């Protein structure tokens, strides 16, 4: 049986994003500086290190990064970056859909609950949201061919769980929680925005004003 340190190391090397929502024991272990140093020392033998994202000690998300980059590491990171970029548009549109359906100003972040049945009801009752969901569900990332809102929304939620952006703590309930991987995605979006000078925040504000008008 693995110790908590062994469990954490194994998950980090598997590419997991350890946060309070997905793995509270592992997260608490890593929030202790001495424990984190021990894990980091082990990972350093594999040219890896603990990386974090999130603001504030309670919202930190831990994942595994490389210490030094050679050709092999660059290939792995390039592939991971391409995967993230391919998922960016469908997931960003889904986040906007959720925000509009829930009438919330703040984006979905780690630990926030999503009640699938409530969300589905709002979408089914709103033609514009139904169209948004249909378009999103037909992206390759989700791959739905169904015309039924019920099937589309359930498929999207299942796929987001498979990808690690959502978790479903109780299989008997349709309540999902956002994971720290979403916070990582926001960091990637901010990086692309700054690197490319896209001005995404200003564009989102203009789009919001346009909708209000």
XYZ file of N, CA, C and O in Angstrom:
852
model
N 0.846 -1.204 0.000
C 0.000 0.000 0.000
C 0.881 1.255 0.000
O 1.837 1.361 0.757
N 0.562 2.203 -0.880
C 1.361 3.410 -1.008
C 1.153 4.344 0.174
O 0.044 4.459 0.707
N 2.215 5.012 0.588
C 2.079 6.078 1.582
C 1.439 7.273 0.898
O 1.335 7.314 -0.338
N 1.052 8.269 1.680
C 0.462 9.462 1.068
C 1.479 10.144 0.160
O 1.116 10.644 -0.911
N 2.764 10.116 0.561
C 3.789 10.718 -0.303
C 3.914 9.942 -1.612
O 3.975 10.538 -2.691
N 3.898 8.612 -1.512
C 3.975 7.797 -2.722
C 2.773 8.019 -3.619
O 2.895 8.108 -4.850
N 1.601 8.133 -2.987
C 0.365 8.375 -3.744
C 0.451 9.710 -4.494
O 0.099 9.797 -5.682
N 0.935 10.740 -3.798
C 1.038 12.067 -4.414
C 2.033 12.044 -5.570
O 1.761 12.575 -6.651
N 3.184 11.425 -5.358
C 4.199 11.364 -6.415
C 3.655 10.625 -7.636
O 3.824 11.051 -8.784
N 2.992 9.527 -7.378
C 2.435 8.736 -8.489
C 1.429 9.557 -9.297
O 1.456 9.571 -10.528
N 0.557 10.269 -8.601
C -0.462 11.066 -9.299
C 0.170 12.221 -10.082
O -0.238 12.523 -11.197
N 1.152 12.858 -9.481
C 1.811 13.967 -10.184
C 2.480 13.474 -11.463
O 2.397 14.113 -12.514
N 3.145 12.318 -11.372
C 3.822 11.776 -12.556
C 2.831 11.293 -13.608
O 3.177 11.170 -14.785
N 1.605 11.013 -13.181
C 0.562 10.610 -14.138
C -0.069 11.816 -14.830
O -0.935 11.666 -15.688
N 0.345 13.030 -14.403
C -0.200 14.231 -15.037
C -1.410 14.803 -14.335
O -2.112 15.654 -14.907
N -1.656 14.379 -13.096
C -2.832 14.869 -12.367
C -2.624 16.290 -11.877
O -1.488 16.723 -11.636
N -3.720 17.005 -11.739
C -3.726 18.318 -11.101
C -4.332 18.116 -9.720
O -5.519 17.810 -9.592
N -3.514 18.236 -8.687
C -3.968 17.948 -7.331
C -4.479 19.233 -6.682
O -3.727 20.203 -6.507
N -5.757 19.229 -6.353
C -6.368 20.385 -5.698
C -7.244 19.875 -4.553
O -7.434 18.671 -4.382
N -7.809 20.803 -3.789
C -8.640 20.413 -2.645
C -9.851 19.589 -3.102
O -10.298 18.676 -2.418
N -10.374 19.916 -4.292
C -11.590 19.265 -4.775
C -11.342 17.834 -5.232
O -12.150 16.942 -4.966
N -10.231 17.603 -5.913
C -10.013 16.278 -6.493
C -9.314 15.311 -5.539
O -9.494 14.097 -5.626
N -8.489 15.842 -4.631
C -7.681 14.972 -3.770
C -7.292 15.774 -2.526
O -6.175 16.281 -2.428
N -8.224 15.874 -1.581
C -7.986 16.758 -0.433
C -6.806 16.278 0.416
O -6.014 17.092 0.894
N -6.673 14.962 0.596
C -5.548 14.445 1.402
C -4.212 14.792 0.747
O -3.273 15.246 1.401
N -4.132 14.551 -0.573
C -2.903 14.868 -1.293
C -2.625 16.355 -1.295
O -1.483 16.791 -1.157
N -3.688 17.152 -1.463
C -3.545 18.609 -1.471
C -3.029 19.098 -0.119
O -2.111 19.921 -0.054
N -3.624 18.594 0.980
C -3.179 19.016 2.314
C -1.725 18.605 2.549
O -0.950 19.341 3.157
N -1.361 17.441 2.064
C 0.022 16.975 2.201
C 0.979 17.963 1.529
O 2.012 18.326 2.096
N 0.612 18.406 0.331
C 1.509 19.287 -0.425
C 1.497 20.726 0.068
O 2.428 21.489 -0.224
N 0.473 21.110 0.807
C 0.464 22.485 1.332
C 1.420 22.637 2.515
O 1.710 23.757 2.937
N 1.922 21.533 3.055
C 2.943 21.596 4.108
C 4.320 21.726 3.444
O 4.722 20.832 2.690
N 5.037 22.832 3.694
C 6.298 23.076 2.982
C 7.288 21.915 3.055
O 7.910 21.560 2.049
N 7.435 21.281 4.231
C 8.395 20.186 4.367
C 8.035 19.007 3.472
O 8.911 18.392 2.850
N 6.751 18.687 3.411
C 6.299 17.587 2.549
C 6.562 17.909 1.078
O 6.982 17.054 0.296
N 6.276 19.163 0.738
C 6.459 19.556 -0.666
C 7.941 19.463 -1.043
O 8.280 19.043 -2.153
N 8.812 19.847 -0.115
C 10.256 19.767 -0.402
C 10.690 18.320 -0.608
O 11.508 18.016 -1.474
N 10.114 17.400 0.197
C 10.469 15.980 0.049
C 10.037 15.454 -1.316
O 10.778 14.738 -1.999
N 8.817 15.798 -1.715
C 8.310 15.345 -3.016
C 9.140 15.963 -4.132
O 9.506 15.302 -5.103
N 9.452 17.246 -3.971
C 10.236 17.936 -4.998
C 11.627 17.310 -5.130
O 12.150 17.190 -6.250
N 12.215 16.928 -4.003
C 13.543 16.309 -4.036
C 13.490 14.987 -4.796
O 14.403 14.658 -5.567
N 12.435 14.219 -4.587
C 12.289 12.951 -5.314
C 12.105 13.222 -6.812
O 12.753 12.604 -7.657
N 11.235 14.161 -7.124
C 10.953 14.453 -8.533
C 12.182 14.995 -9.271
O 12.326 14.790 -10.482
N 13.054 15.675 -8.524
C 14.235 16.261 -9.172
C 15.124 15.188 -9.797
O 15.833 15.440 -10.771
N 15.075 13.971 -9.230
C 15.861 12.873 -9.799
C 15.344 12.479 -11.180
O 16.029 11.812 -11.954
N 14.104 12.864 -11.468
C 13.469 12.531 -12.743
C 13.351 13.766 -13.643
O 12.567 13.777 -14.585
N 14.122 14.809 -13.291
C 14.056 16.069 -14.031
C 12.659 16.691 -13.956
O 12.190 17.325 -14.886
N 11.982 16.480 -12.847
C 10.647 17.052 -12.661
C 10.641 17.930 -11.408
O 11.532 17.840 -10.567
N 9.584 18.728 -11.306
C 9.408 19.550 -10.119
C 7.930 19.851 -9.928
O 7.123 19.719 -10.858
N 7.601 20.260 -8.711
C 6.213 20.637 -8.441
C 5.978 22.049 -8.956
O 6.754 22.959 -8.668
N 4.915 22.232 -9.711
C 4.505 23.549 -10.178
C 3.141 23.859 -9.577
O 2.388 22.935 -9.202
N 2.829 25.132 -9.451
C 1.543 25.513 -8.853
C 0.857 26.559 -9.706
O 1.485 27.284 -10.467
N -0.458 26.625 -9.531
C -1.263 27.670 -10.149
C -2.358 28.007 -9.153
O -2.727 27.192 -8.314
N -2.880 29.222 -9.256
C -3.923 29.642 -8.317
C -3.406 30.703 -7.377
O -2.208 30.782 -7.117
N -4.305 31.514 -6.874
C -3.918 32.579 -5.959
C -4.412 32.253 -4.559
O -5.544 31.822 -4.380
N -3.528 32.455 -3.585
C -3.910 32.182 -2.206
C -3.615 30.748 -1.834
O -3.745 29.839 -2.662
N -3.198 30.545 -0.596
C -2.793 29.209 -0.149
C -3.920 28.194 -0.266
O -3.691 27.017 -0.534
N -5.171 28.630 -0.069
C -6.285 27.680 -0.096
C -6.719 27.302 -1.500
O -7.514 26.388 -1.684
N -6.246 28.032 -2.504
C -6.696 27.735 -3.864
C -5.562 27.226 -4.734
O -5.691 27.158 -5.947
N -4.443 26.863 -4.112
C -3.323 26.371 -4.903
C -3.653 25.026 -5.553
O -4.314 24.180 -4.954
N -3.181 24.881 -6.760
C -3.321 23.631 -7.507
C -1.910 23.163 -7.850
O -1.099 23.957 -8.322
N -1.623 21.903 -7.577
C -0.274 21.376 -7.791
C -0.254 20.442 -8.999
O -1.162 19.627 -9.189
N 0.805 20.576 -9.791
C 0.998 19.646 -10.893
C 2.499 19.496 -11.140
O 3.315 20.163 -10.516
N 2.857 18.616 -12.047
C 4.253 18.269 -12.257
C 4.793 18.943 -13.523
O 4.174 18.846 -14.584
N 5.912 19.642 -13.377
C 6.543 20.268 -14.534
C 7.969 19.765 -14.705
O 8.486 19.024 -13.856
N 8.592 20.168 -15.780
C 9.991 19.787 -16.018
C 10.933 20.840 -15.426
O 10.611 22.026 -15.388
N 12.126 20.385 -15.007
C 13.130 21.327 -14.521
C 13.951 21.885 -15.677
O 14.212 23.072 -15.747
N 14.375 20.999 -16.556
C 15.195 21.427 -17.682
C 14.601 20.855 -18.971
O 13.964 19.800 -18.955
N 14.834 21.580 -20.055
C 14.220 21.178 -21.317
C 15.275 20.739 -22.324
O 16.207 21.482 -22.618
N 15.077 19.521 -22.808
C 15.870 19.034 -23.931
C 14.891 18.777 -25.067
O 13.698 19.090 -24.946
N 15.334 18.156 -26.127
C 14.431 17.932 -27.260
C 13.231 17.078 -26.871
O 12.099 17.353 -27.275
N 13.469 16.003 -26.077
C 12.371 15.118 -25.698
C 11.328 15.862 -24.869
O 10.116 15.713 -25.089
N 11.793 16.651 -23.890
C 10.861 17.391 -23.046
C 10.080 18.420 -23.866
O 8.880 18.613 -23.668
N 10.794 19.066 -24.800
C 10.112 20.069 -25.630
C 9.011 19.429 -26.470
O 7.954 20.021 -26.684
N 9.251 18.203 -26.953
C 8.217 17.518 -27.745
C 6.987 17.235 -26.889
O 5.849 17.424 -27.325
N 7.231 16.757 -25.663
C 6.102 16.448 -24.767
C 5.306 17.712 -24.450
O 4.072 17.740 -24.539
N 6.020 18.789 -24.100
C 5.347 20.033 -23.742
C 4.614 20.627 -24.942
O 3.498 21.130 -24.823
N 5.224 20.538 -26.119
C 4.577 21.061 -27.329
C 3.272 20.317 -27.593
O 2.252 20.923 -27.954
N 3.286 18.987 -27.399
C 2.074 18.202 -27.618
C 1.002 18.574 -26.589
O -0.182 18.728 -26.931
N 1.430 18.729 -25.323
C 0.476 19.118 -24.286
C -0.131 20.481 -24.600
O -1.337 20.692 -24.418
N 0.706 21.395 -25.077
C 0.214 22.735 -25.405
C -0.768 22.673 -26.576
O -1.796 23.348 -26.578
N -0.467 21.845 -27.575
C -1.398 21.701 -28.711
C -2.726 21.127 -28.254
O -3.795 21.563 -28.694
N -2.665 20.132 -27.340
C -3.910 19.536 -26.829
C -4.757 20.589 -26.119
O -5.979 20.635 -26.279
N -4.081 21.418 -25.309
C -4.798 22.465 -24.582
C -5.417 23.463 -25.561
O -6.583 23.861 -25.430
N -4.643 23.850 -26.581
C -5.140 24.838 -27.549
C -6.339 24.299 -28.327
O -7.291 25.027 -28.620
N -6.304 22.990 -28.665
C -7.432 22.401 -29.387
C -8.699 22.369 -28.523
O -9.812 22.439 -29.035
N -8.484 22.267 -27.220
C -9.643 22.207 -26.320
C -10.118 23.589 -25.898
O -11.200 23.729 -25.315
N -9.305 24.597 -26.216
C -9.549 25.938 -25.685
C -10.911 26.501 -26.107
O -11.702 26.951 -25.268
N -11.174 26.487 -27.409
C -12.411 27.097 -27.900
C -13.660 26.395 -27.360
O -14.549 27.055 -26.799
N -13.768 25.042 -27.493
C -14.980 24.404 -26.966
C -15.182 24.599 -25.472
O -16.317 24.835 -25.019
N -14.093 24.516 -24.703
C -14.256 24.664 -23.249
C -14.547 26.114 -22.880
O -15.375 26.384 -22.001
N -13.906 27.055 -23.562
C -14.183 28.473 -23.282
C -15.649 28.789 -23.587
O -16.322 29.487 -22.820
N -16.166 28.255 -24.710
C -17.571 28.509 -25.045
C -18.496 27.838 -24.030
O -19.551 28.378 -23.677
N -18.093 26.663 -23.558
C -18.916 25.989 -22.547
C -18.921 26.786 -21.240
O -19.971 26.912 -20.590
N -17.775 27.353 -20.867
C -17.711 28.165 -19.644
C -18.625 29.381 -19.754
O -19.310 29.756 -18.794
N -18.654 29.995 -20.936
C -19.537 31.149 -21.149
C -20.992 30.704 -21.046
O -21.835 31.373 -20.426
N -21.298 29.555 -21.645
C -22.671 29.024 -21.581
C -23.101 28.808 -20.128
O -24.216 29.187 -19.732
N -22.223 28.204 -19.341
C -22.548 27.938 -17.935
C -22.769 29.241 -17.179
O -23.712 29.383 -16.388
N -21.905 30.213 -17.458
C -22.008 31.506 -16.774
C -23.335 32.186 -17.118
O -24.003 32.738 -16.244
N -23.722 32.120 -18.387
C -24.978 32.753 -18.801
C -26.188 32.006 -18.248
O -27.148 32.611 -17.769
N -26.128 30.683 -18.288
C -27.258 29.888 -17.799
C -27.451 30.056 -16.296
O -28.579 30.038 -15.788
N -26.333 30.211 -15.585
C -26.420 30.365 -14.131
C -26.552 31.825 -13.713
O -26.680 32.110 -12.522
N -26.523 32.744 -14.710
C -26.620 34.186 -14.436
C -25.565 34.624 -13.421
O -25.865 35.329 -12.452
N -24.330 34.172 -13.649
C -23.239 34.523 -12.734
C -22.235 35.430 -13.441
O -22.008 35.290 -14.640
N -21.646 36.338 -12.682
C -20.644 37.234 -13.251
C -19.258 36.598 -13.241
O -18.453 36.824 -14.134
N -18.992 35.808 -12.204
C -17.655 35.234 -12.043
C -17.519 33.929 -12.830
O -18.480 33.158 -12.937
N -16.339 33.685 -13.385
C -16.129 32.411 -14.097
C -16.074 31.238 -13.127
O -15.832 31.418 -11.925
N -16.291 30.075 -13.658
C -16.260 28.848 -12.852
C -14.828 28.564 -12.398
O -13.907 28.546 -13.212
N -14.649 28.363 -11.105
C -13.313 28.052 -10.593
C -13.364 26.833 -9.688
O -14.450 26.337 -9.344
N -12.202 26.370 -9.296
C -12.067 25.137 -8.518
C -13.000 25.098 -7.302
O -13.067 26.047 -6.538
N -13.740 24.005 -7.192
C -14.630 23.797 -6.058
C -16.058 24.260 -6.267
O -16.934 23.927 -5.483
N -16.306 25.025 -7.339
C -17.664 25.530 -7.583
C -18.568 24.379 -8.029
O -18.189 23.593 -8.895
N -19.780 24.285 -7.453
C -20.690 23.194 -7.829
C -21.508 23.520 -9.077
O -21.825 24.669 -9.340
N -21.821 22.493 -9.826
C -22.701 22.621 -10.992
C -23.767 21.545 -10.893
O -23.438 20.356 -10.826
N -25.017 21.950 -10.879
C -26.119 20.974 -10.825
C -26.632 20.761 -12.244
O -27.268 21.649 -12.820
N -26.341 19.596 -12.779
C -26.639 19.332 -14.193
C -28.116 19.512 -14.497
O -28.473 20.120 -15.499
N -28.995 19.004 -13.635
C -30.435 19.082 -13.912
C -30.921 20.531 -13.987
O -31.732 20.878 -14.857
N -30.422 21.365 -13.061
C -30.839 22.774 -13.064
C -30.340 23.473 -14.312
O -31.062 24.245 -14.957
N -29.092 23.197 -14.670
C -28.510 23.810 -15.861
C -29.261 23.365 -17.119
O -29.578 24.172 -17.998
N -29.563 22.087 -17.173
C -30.277 21.544 -18.336
C -31.648 22.191 -18.504
O -32.073 22.511 -19.612
N -32.344 22.399 -17.390
C -33.677 23.011 -17.446
C -33.614 24.417 -18.023
O -34.431 24.793 -18.887
N -32.634 25.198 -17.559
C -32.484 26.575 -18.065
C -32.163 26.558 -19.557
O -32.734 27.330 -20.339
N -31.270 25.671 -19.964
C -30.877 25.604 -21.379
C -32.067 25.184 -22.245
O -32.312 25.766 -23.312
N -32.811 24.190 -21.785
C -33.966 23.724 -22.574
C -35.021 24.806 -22.730
O -35.731 24.851 -23.736
N -35.116 25.698 -21.737
C -36.135 26.751 -21.778
C -35.676 28.001 -22.521
O -36.454 28.951 -22.659
N -34.419 28.020 -22.966
C -33.871 29.229 -23.601
C -33.316 28.871 -24.979
O -32.245 28.241 -25.078
N -33.985 29.257 -26.059
C -33.550 28.867 -27.408
C -32.103 29.221 -27.711
O -31.375 28.418 -28.310
N -31.667 30.429 -27.302
C -30.285 30.840 -27.620
C -29.275 29.922 -26.929
O -28.239 29.570 -27.512
N -29.573 29.520 -25.699
C -28.660 28.627 -24.985
C -28.689 27.222 -25.589
O -27.662 26.532 -25.618
N -29.861 26.806 -26.066
C -29.946 25.487 -26.735
C -29.048 25.464 -27.964
O -28.357 24.476 -28.227
N -29.071 26.556 -28.721
C -28.224 26.629 -29.922
C -26.744 26.612 -29.541
O -25.929 25.965 -30.199
N -26.407 27.351 -28.468
C -25.008 27.371 -28.013
C -24.556 25.967 -27.630
O -23.476 25.518 -28.004
N -25.386 25.269 -26.860
C -25.025 23.919 -26.419
C -24.868 22.982 -27.614
O -23.919 22.177 -27.664
N -25.784 23.085 -28.579
C -25.714 22.199 -29.752
C -24.385 22.408 -30.487
O -23.729 21.435 -30.881
N -23.999 23.693 -30.656
C -22.747 23.980 -31.361
C -21.547 23.430 -30.572
O -20.654 22.793 -31.135
N -21.562 23.669 -29.268
C -20.447 23.219 -28.427
C -20.338 21.691 -28.430
O -19.260 21.123 -28.549
N -21.458 21.027 -28.306
C -21.433 19.561 -28.196
C -20.958 18.895 -29.481
O -20.516 17.749 -29.462
N -21.053 19.624 -30.610
C -20.637 19.037 -31.887
C -19.161 19.276 -32.196
O -18.657 18.794 -33.207
N -18.479 20.039 -31.342
C -17.030 20.153 -31.523
C -16.408 18.767 -31.392
O -16.908 17.913 -30.660
N -15.272 18.574 -32.069
C -14.599 17.275 -32.033
C -14.277 16.843 -30.600
O -14.293 15.666 -30.269
N -13.971 17.813 -29.739
C -13.617 17.487 -28.353
C -14.734 16.711 -27.663
O -14.475 15.819 -26.851
N -15.980 17.047 -27.983
C -17.115 16.377 -27.346
C -17.728 15.313 -28.268
O -18.183 14.282 -27.803
N -17.786 15.609 -29.559
C -18.161 14.603 -30.541
C -19.596 14.132 -30.507
O -19.896 13.008 -30.916
N -20.521 14.972 -30.074
C -21.920 14.555 -30.059
C -22.513 14.614 -31.468
O -22.203 15.505 -32.254
N -23.372 13.654 -31.772
C -24.131 13.684 -33.028
C -25.622 13.790 -32.737
O -26.440 13.747 -33.645
N -25.940 13.930 -31.471
C -27.341 13.955 -31.058
C -27.966 15.335 -31.244
O -27.280 16.359 -31.147
N -29.257 15.359 -31.511
C -30.002 16.613 -31.596
C -30.740 16.904 -30.293
O -31.369 17.950 -30.147
N -30.677 15.977 -29.335
C -31.411 16.113 -28.080
C -30.565 16.844 -27.041
O -29.408 16.461 -26.785
N -31.148 17.881 -26.441
C -30.415 18.663 -25.431
C -29.979 17.779 -24.269
O -28.852 17.896 -23.769
N -30.852 16.902 -23.843
C -30.545 16.015 -22.706
C -29.272 15.205 -22.968
O -28.370 15.146 -22.130
N -29.188 14.609 -24.156
C -28.010 13.803 -24.506
C -26.770 14.674 -24.647
O -25.682 14.312 -24.202
N -26.948 15.841 -25.273
C -25.807 16.737 -25.492
C -25.188 17.178 -24.171
O -23.976 17.105 -23.980
N -26.023 17.636 -23.243
C -25.480 18.177 -21.996
C -24.819 17.076 -21.163
O -23.762 17.294 -20.545
N -25.408 15.888 -21.168
C -24.813 14.789 -20.396
C -23.484 14.337 -21.004
O -22.536 14.012 -20.277
N -23.413 14.330 -22.326
C -22.164 13.944 -22.981
C -21.048 14.951 -22.688
O -19.908 14.576 -22.394
N -21.398 16.242 -22.750
C -20.400 17.281 -22.473
C -19.891 17.156 -21.036
O -18.676 17.217 -20.788
N -20.775 16.955 -20.095
C -20.351 16.816 -18.698
C -19.477 15.571 -18.512
O -18.470 15.608 -17.794
N -19.856 14.474 -19.143
C -19.069 13.243 -19.010
C -17.662 13.456 -19.582
O -16.665 13.063 -18.980
N -17.608 14.093 -20.737
C -16.311 14.320 -21.381
C -15.430 15.240 -20.528
O -14.224 15.022 -20.409
N -16.038 16.261 -19.924
C -15.274 17.173 -19.073
C -14.760 16.459 -17.822
O -13.688 16.785 -17.313
N -15.516 15.470 -17.343
C -15.022 14.646 -16.230
C -13.840 13.795 -16.701
O -12.821 13.686 -16.002
N -13.978 13.204 -17.891
C -12.889 12.367 -18.431
C -11.605 13.177 -18.596
O -10.498 12.667 -18.400
N -11.746 14.458 -18.967
C -10.590 15.313 -19.203
C -10.048 15.935 -17.922
O -9.005 16.583 -17.926
N -10.777 15.768 -16.821
C -10.281 16.266 -15.532
C -10.702 17.673 -15.177
O -10.222 18.220 -14.180
N -11.587 18.280 -15.969
C -12.027 19.644 -15.652
C -13.184 19.640 -14.648
O -13.449 20.643 -13.997
N -13.917 18.547 -14.574
C -15.009 18.396 -13.610
C -14.832 17.069 -12.877
O -14.202 16.140 -13.395
N -15.407 16.993 -11.689
C -15.456 15.721 -10.980
C -16.869 15.538 -10.422
O -17.571 16.522 -10.156
N -17.250 14.275 -10.274
C -18.596 13.973 -9.776
C -18.434 13.144 -8.505
O -18.274 11.923 -8.570
N -18.441 13.796 -7.342
C -18.132 13.099 -6.091
C -19.085 11.950 -5.777
O -18.658 10.923 -5.248
N -20.369 12.113 -6.074
C -21.355 11.080 -5.771
C -22.037 10.631 -7.068
O -22.796 11.402 -7.674
N -21.781 9.387 -7.524
C -22.353 8.922 -8.787
C -23.877 8.891 -8.791
O -24.504 8.840 -9.855
N -24.493 8.919 -7.595
C -25.953 8.884 -7.527
C -26.584 10.264 -7.672
O -27.808 10.386 -7.734
N -25.751 11.300 -7.663
C -26.285 12.660 -7.760
C -25.707 13.367 -8.982
O -24.572 13.127 -9.368
N -26.522 14.245 -9.561
C -26.079 14.986 -10.753
C -25.423 16.307 -10.360
O -25.706 17.356 -10.936
N -24.579 16.250 -9.342
C -23.853 17.446 -8.898
C -22.372 17.266 -9.235
O -21.759 16.266 -8.842
N -21.835 18.217 -9.953
C -20.440 18.173 -10.379
C -19.677 19.329 -9.733
O -20.273 20.363 -9.403
N -18.373 19.140 -9.572
C -17.521 20.197 -9.023
C -16.428 20.538 -10.019
O -15.850 19.643 -10.650
N -16.162 21.834 -10.165
C -15.049 22.260 -11.017
C -13.736 21.904 -10.325
O -13.624 21.993 -9.103
N -12.743 21.506 -11.093
C -11.445 21.125 -10.519
C -10.390 22.205 -10.786
O -10.612 23.145 -11.565
N -9.240 22.028 -10.170
C -8.149 22.978 -10.345
C -7.600 23.017 -11.760
O -6.882 23.955 -12.120
N -7.918 22.017 -12.582
C -7.431 22.041 -13.959
C -8.029 23.212 -14.734
O -7.424 23.714 -15.679
N -9.218 23.657 -14.320
C -9.806 24.840 -14.958
C -8.964 26.075 -14.648
O -8.764 26.928 -15.516
N -8.469 26.170 -13.416
C -7.609 27.301 -13.054
C -6.329 27.292 -13.893
O -5.816 28.345 -14.282
N -5.820 26.096 -14.143
C -4.646 25.965 -15.013
C -4.982 26.447 -16.427
O -4.188 27.143 -17.062
N -6.167 26.096 -16.907
C -6.589 26.531 -18.244
C -6.649 28.052 -18.320
O -6.237 28.646 -19.327
N -7.135 28.703 -17.263
C -7.187 30.171 -17.260
C -5.776 30.748 -17.365
O -5.564 31.764 -18.021
N -4.806 30.094 -16.698
C -3.422 30.565 -16.776
C -2.896 30.449 -18.205
O -2.179 31.323 -18.695
N -3.256 29.349 -18.871
C -2.833 29.167 -20.263
C -3.445 30.257 -21.146
O -2.772 30.842 -22.004
N -4.730 30.550 -20.917
C -5.397 31.594 -21.707
C -4.718 32.941 -21.477
O -4.469 33.701 -22.417
N -4.397 33.242 -20.202
C -3.717 34.514 -19.896
C -2.351 34.579 -20.585
O -1.946 35.613 -21.120
N -1.642 33.430 -20.577
C -0.322 33.383 -21.220
C -0.440 33.671 -22.721
O 0.311 34.483 -23.277
N -1.394 33.006 -23.375
C -1.575 33.211 -24.821
C -1.996 34.648 -25.099
O -1.523 35.286 -26.041
N -2.873 35.165 -24.259
C -3.353 36.538 -24.428
C -2.197 37.532 -24.366
O -2.065 38.418 -25.218
N -1.336 37.374 -23.346
C -0.211 38.306 -23.175
C 0.833 38.117 -24.274
O 1.370 39.080 -24.813
N 1.119 36.835 -24.609
C 2.153 36.557 -25.604
C 1.748 37.045 -26.992
O 2.577 37.516 -27.767
N 0.468 36.913 -27.299
C -0.010 37.275 -28.635
C -0.616 38.676 -28.688
O -1.011 39.134 -29.767
N -0.769 39.317 -27.519
C -1.362 40.657 -27.493
C -2.787 40.683 -27.999
O -3.183 41.569 -28.762
N -3.585 39.689 -27.607
C -4.939 39.558 -28.152
C -5.950 40.504 -27.496
O -6.997 40.780 -28.082
N -5.670 40.944 -26.292
C -6.623 41.827 -25.612
C -7.947 41.151 -25.352
O -9.018 41.727 -25.581
N -7.913 39.904 -24.893
C -9.143 39.125 -24.736
C -10.100 39.742 -23.717
O -11.309 39.697 -23.890
N -9.532 40.324 -22.637
C -10.410 40.905 -21.617
C -11.216 42.068 -22.191
O -12.415 42.187 -21.953
N -10.543 42.901 -22.984
C -11.232 44.042 -23.585
C -12.289 43.566 -24.577
O -13.406 44.113 -24.640
N -11.957 42.513 -25.338
C -12.924 41.980 -26.296
C -14.153 41.407 -25.596
O -15.284 41.587 -26.036
N -13.910 40.701 -24.466
C -15.026 40.124 -23.715
C -15.920 41.222 -23.155
O -17.150 41.102 -23.157
N -15.282 42.325 -22.714
C -16.067 43.442 -22.166
C -16.920 44.080 -23.248
O -18.088 44.382 -23.055
N -16.322 44.261 -24.444
C -17.072 44.836 -25.556
C -18.231 43.939 -25.966
O -19.342 44.405 -26.235
N -17.966 42.618 -25.994
C -19.018 41.671 -26.361
C -20.152 41.718 -25.351
O -21.343 41.683 -25.700
N -19.781 41.830 -24.059
C -20.790 41.901 -23.008
C -21.630 43.152 -23.144
O -22.855 43.132 -23.018
N -20.981 44.287 -23.461
C -21.712 45.533 -23.641
C -22.644 45.444 -24.840
O -23.761 45.930 -24.811
N -22.164 44.767 -25.898
C -22.984 44.597 -27.085
C -24.230 43.802 -26.802
O -25.331 44.114 -27.272
N -24.076 42.762 -25.953
C -25.243 41.946 -25.601
C -26.238 42.758 -24.800
O -27.454 42.641 -24.956
N -25.712 43.608 -23.895
C -26.603 44.421 -23.079
C -27.381 45.421 -23.923
O -28.550 45.709 -23.667
N -26.675 45.971 -24.969
C -27.358 46.923 -25.843
C -28.390 46.216 -26.719
O -29.390 46.772 -27.109
